[in-house]
mmCIF file of C-alpha atoms in Angstrom:
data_model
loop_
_atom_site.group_PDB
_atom_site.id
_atom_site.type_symbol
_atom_site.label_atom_id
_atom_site.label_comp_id
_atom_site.label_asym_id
_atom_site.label_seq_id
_atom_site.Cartn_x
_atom_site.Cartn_y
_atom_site.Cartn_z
ATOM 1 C CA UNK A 119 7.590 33.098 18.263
ATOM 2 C CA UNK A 120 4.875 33.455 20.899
ATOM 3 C CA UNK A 121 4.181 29.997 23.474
ATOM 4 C CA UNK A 122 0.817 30.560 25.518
ATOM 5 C CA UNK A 123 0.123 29.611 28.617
ATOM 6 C CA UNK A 124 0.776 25.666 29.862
ATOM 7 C CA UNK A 125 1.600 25.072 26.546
ATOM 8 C CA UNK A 126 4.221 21.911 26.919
ATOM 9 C CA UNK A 127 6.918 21.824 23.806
ATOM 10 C CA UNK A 128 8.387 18.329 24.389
ATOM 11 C CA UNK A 129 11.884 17.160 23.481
ATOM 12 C CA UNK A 130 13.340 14.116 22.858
ATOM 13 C CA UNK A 131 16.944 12.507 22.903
ATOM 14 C CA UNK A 132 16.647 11.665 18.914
ATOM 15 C CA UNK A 133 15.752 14.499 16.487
ATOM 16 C CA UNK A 134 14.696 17.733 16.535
ATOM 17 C CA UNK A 135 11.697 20.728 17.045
ATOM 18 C CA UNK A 136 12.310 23.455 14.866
ATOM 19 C CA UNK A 137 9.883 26.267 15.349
ATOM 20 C CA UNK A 138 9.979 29.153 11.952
ATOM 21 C CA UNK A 139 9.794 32.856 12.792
ATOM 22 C CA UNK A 140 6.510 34.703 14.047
ATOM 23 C CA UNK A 141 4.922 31.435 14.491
ATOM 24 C CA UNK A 142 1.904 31.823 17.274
ATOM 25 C CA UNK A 143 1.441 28.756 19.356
ATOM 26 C CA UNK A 144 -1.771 28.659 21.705
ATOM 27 C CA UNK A 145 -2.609 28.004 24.871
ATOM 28 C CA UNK A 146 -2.866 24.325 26.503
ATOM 29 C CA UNK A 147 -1.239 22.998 22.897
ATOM 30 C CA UNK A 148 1.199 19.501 23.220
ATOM 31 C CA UNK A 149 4.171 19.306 20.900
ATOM 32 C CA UNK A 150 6.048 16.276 20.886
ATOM 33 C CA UNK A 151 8.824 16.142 18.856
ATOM 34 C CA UNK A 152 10.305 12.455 19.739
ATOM 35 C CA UNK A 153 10.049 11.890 16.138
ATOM 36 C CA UNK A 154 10.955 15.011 14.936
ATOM 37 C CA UNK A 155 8.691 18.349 14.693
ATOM 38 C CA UNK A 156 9.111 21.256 11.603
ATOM 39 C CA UNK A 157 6.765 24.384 12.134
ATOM 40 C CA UNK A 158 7.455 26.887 9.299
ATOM 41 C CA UNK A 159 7.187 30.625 9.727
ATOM 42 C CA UNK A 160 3.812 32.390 10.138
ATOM 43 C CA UNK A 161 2.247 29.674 11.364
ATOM 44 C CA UNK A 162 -0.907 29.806 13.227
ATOM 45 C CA UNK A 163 -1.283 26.856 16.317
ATOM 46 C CA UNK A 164 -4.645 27.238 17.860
ATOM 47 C CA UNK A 165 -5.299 26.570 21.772
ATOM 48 C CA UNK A 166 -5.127 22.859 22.755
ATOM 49 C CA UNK A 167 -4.117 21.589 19.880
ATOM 50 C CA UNK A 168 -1.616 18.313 19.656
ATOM 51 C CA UNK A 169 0.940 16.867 17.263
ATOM 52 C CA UNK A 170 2.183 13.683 17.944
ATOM 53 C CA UNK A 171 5.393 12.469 16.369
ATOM 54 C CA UNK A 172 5.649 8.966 17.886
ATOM 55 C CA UNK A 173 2.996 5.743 18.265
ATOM 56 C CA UNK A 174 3.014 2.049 19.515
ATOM 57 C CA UNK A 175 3.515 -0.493 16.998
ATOM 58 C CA UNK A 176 1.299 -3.697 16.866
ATOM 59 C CA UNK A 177 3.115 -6.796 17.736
ATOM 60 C CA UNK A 178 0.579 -9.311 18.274
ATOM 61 C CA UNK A 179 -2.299 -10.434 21.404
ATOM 62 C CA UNK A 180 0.777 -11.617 23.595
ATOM 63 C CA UNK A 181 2.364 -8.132 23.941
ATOM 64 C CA UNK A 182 0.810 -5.568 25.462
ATOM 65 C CA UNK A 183 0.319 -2.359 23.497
ATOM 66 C CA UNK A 184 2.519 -0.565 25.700
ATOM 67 C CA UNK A 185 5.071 -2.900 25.617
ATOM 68 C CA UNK A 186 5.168 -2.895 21.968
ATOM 69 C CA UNK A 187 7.832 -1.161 20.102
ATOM 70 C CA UNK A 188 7.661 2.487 19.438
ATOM 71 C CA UNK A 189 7.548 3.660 16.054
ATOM 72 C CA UNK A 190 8.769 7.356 15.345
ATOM 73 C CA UNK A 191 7.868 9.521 12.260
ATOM 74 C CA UNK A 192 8.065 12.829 11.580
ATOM 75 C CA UNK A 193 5.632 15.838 10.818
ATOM 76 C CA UNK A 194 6.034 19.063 9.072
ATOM 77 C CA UNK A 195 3.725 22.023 9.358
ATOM 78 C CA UNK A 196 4.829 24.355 6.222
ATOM 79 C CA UNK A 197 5.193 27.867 6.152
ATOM 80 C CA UNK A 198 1.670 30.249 6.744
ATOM 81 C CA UNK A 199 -0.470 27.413 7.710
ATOM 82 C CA UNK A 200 -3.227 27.803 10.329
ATOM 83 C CA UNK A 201 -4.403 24.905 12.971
ATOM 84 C CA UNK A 202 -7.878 25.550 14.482
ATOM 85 C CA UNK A 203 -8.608 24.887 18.277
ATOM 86 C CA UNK A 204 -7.718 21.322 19.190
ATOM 87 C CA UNK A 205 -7.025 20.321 15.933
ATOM 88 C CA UNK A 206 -4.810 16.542 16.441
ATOM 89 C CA UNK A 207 -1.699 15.944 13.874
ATOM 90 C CA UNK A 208 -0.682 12.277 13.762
ATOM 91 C CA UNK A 209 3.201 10.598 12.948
ATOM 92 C CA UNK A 210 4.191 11.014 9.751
ATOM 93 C CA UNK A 211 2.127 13.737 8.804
ATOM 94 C CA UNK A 212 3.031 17.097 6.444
ATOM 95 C CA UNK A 213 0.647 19.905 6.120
ATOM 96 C CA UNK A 214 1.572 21.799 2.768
ATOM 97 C CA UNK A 215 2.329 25.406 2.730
ATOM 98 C CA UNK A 216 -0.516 27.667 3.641
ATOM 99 C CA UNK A 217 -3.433 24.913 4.545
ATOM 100 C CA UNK A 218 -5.789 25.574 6.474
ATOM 101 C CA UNK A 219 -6.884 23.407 9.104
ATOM 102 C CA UNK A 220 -10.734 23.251 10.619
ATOM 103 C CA UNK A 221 -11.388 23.160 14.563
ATOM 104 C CA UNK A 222 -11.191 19.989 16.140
ATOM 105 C CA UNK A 223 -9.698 17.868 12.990
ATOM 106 C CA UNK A 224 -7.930 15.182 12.815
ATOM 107 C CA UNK A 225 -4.794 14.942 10.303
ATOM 108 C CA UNK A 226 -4.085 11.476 9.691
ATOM 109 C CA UNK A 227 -2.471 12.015 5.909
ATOM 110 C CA UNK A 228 -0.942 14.280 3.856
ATOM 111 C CA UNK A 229 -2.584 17.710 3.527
ATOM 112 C CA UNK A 230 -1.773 19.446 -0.040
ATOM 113 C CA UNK A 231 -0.482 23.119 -0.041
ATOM 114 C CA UNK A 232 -3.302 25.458 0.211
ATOM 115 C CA UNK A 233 -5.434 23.369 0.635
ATOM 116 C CA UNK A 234 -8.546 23.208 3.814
ATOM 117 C CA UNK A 235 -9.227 20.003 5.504
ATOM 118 C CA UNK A 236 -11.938 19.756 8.153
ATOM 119 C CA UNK A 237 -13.680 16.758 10.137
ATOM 120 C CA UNK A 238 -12.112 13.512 11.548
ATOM 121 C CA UNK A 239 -10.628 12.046 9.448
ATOM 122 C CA UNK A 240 -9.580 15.324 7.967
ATOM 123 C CA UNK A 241 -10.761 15.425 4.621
ATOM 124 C CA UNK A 242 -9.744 18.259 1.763
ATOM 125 C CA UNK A 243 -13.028 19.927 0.781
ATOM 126 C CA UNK A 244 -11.234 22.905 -1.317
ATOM 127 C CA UNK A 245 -8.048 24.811 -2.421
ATOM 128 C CA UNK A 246 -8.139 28.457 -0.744
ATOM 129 C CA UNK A 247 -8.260 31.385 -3.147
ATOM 130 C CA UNK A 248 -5.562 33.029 -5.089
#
């Protein structure tokens, strides 16, 4: 596994990071594993990107939003995928083996294996070749 520089891996009492072999992780990029974090092997991280494993819950006008409960939920970034520069990975999220994700996305759902999703939302716009 290779880490760039100031790239901050971030642990958490509760669950795991699990990191697969020969993954490359870029520069400036923010792991959080609070909710628990699954990189496969061969993975491809681009510089400054961020997955996010945890969010604030709504509870209503009368509680602030950072008083309000935290919510955890998991991602998983299969085996031989590839995350452009600063591309953002939201709670709950997988990324199915060997998708491709675009610079600067933002993965709010479930990305199919194979599969490249670009823009914000992230969107599928085609299966990669066989």
């Amino acid at each position: 596994v290779y880490i760039g520089h100031n790239a901050i891996l971030k642990g958490y009492h509760e669950n795991t990071m699990r990191i697969g072999d020969e993954t490359w992780i870029g520069q400036q990029t923010f792991l959080h594993s609070a909710g628990g974090l699954d990189i496969g092997a061969r993975v491809g991280i681009g510089p400054g990107v961020r997955i996010i494993t945890s969010f604030h819950s709504e509870a209503g006008r009368d509680l602030p939003i950072l008083s309000s409960p935290i919510e955890l939920a998991p991602v998983f970034i299969e085996d031989d995928c590839d995350l452009g520069i600063g591309v953002i990975v939201l709670p709950g999220v997988r990324v199915g083996k060997g998708a491709q994700i675009g610079a600067g996305a933002v993965v709010a759902q479930v990305v199919p294996p194979y599969s490249v999703a670009i823009g914000v939302p992230a969107r599928v716009t085609r299966e990669r070749p066989e």
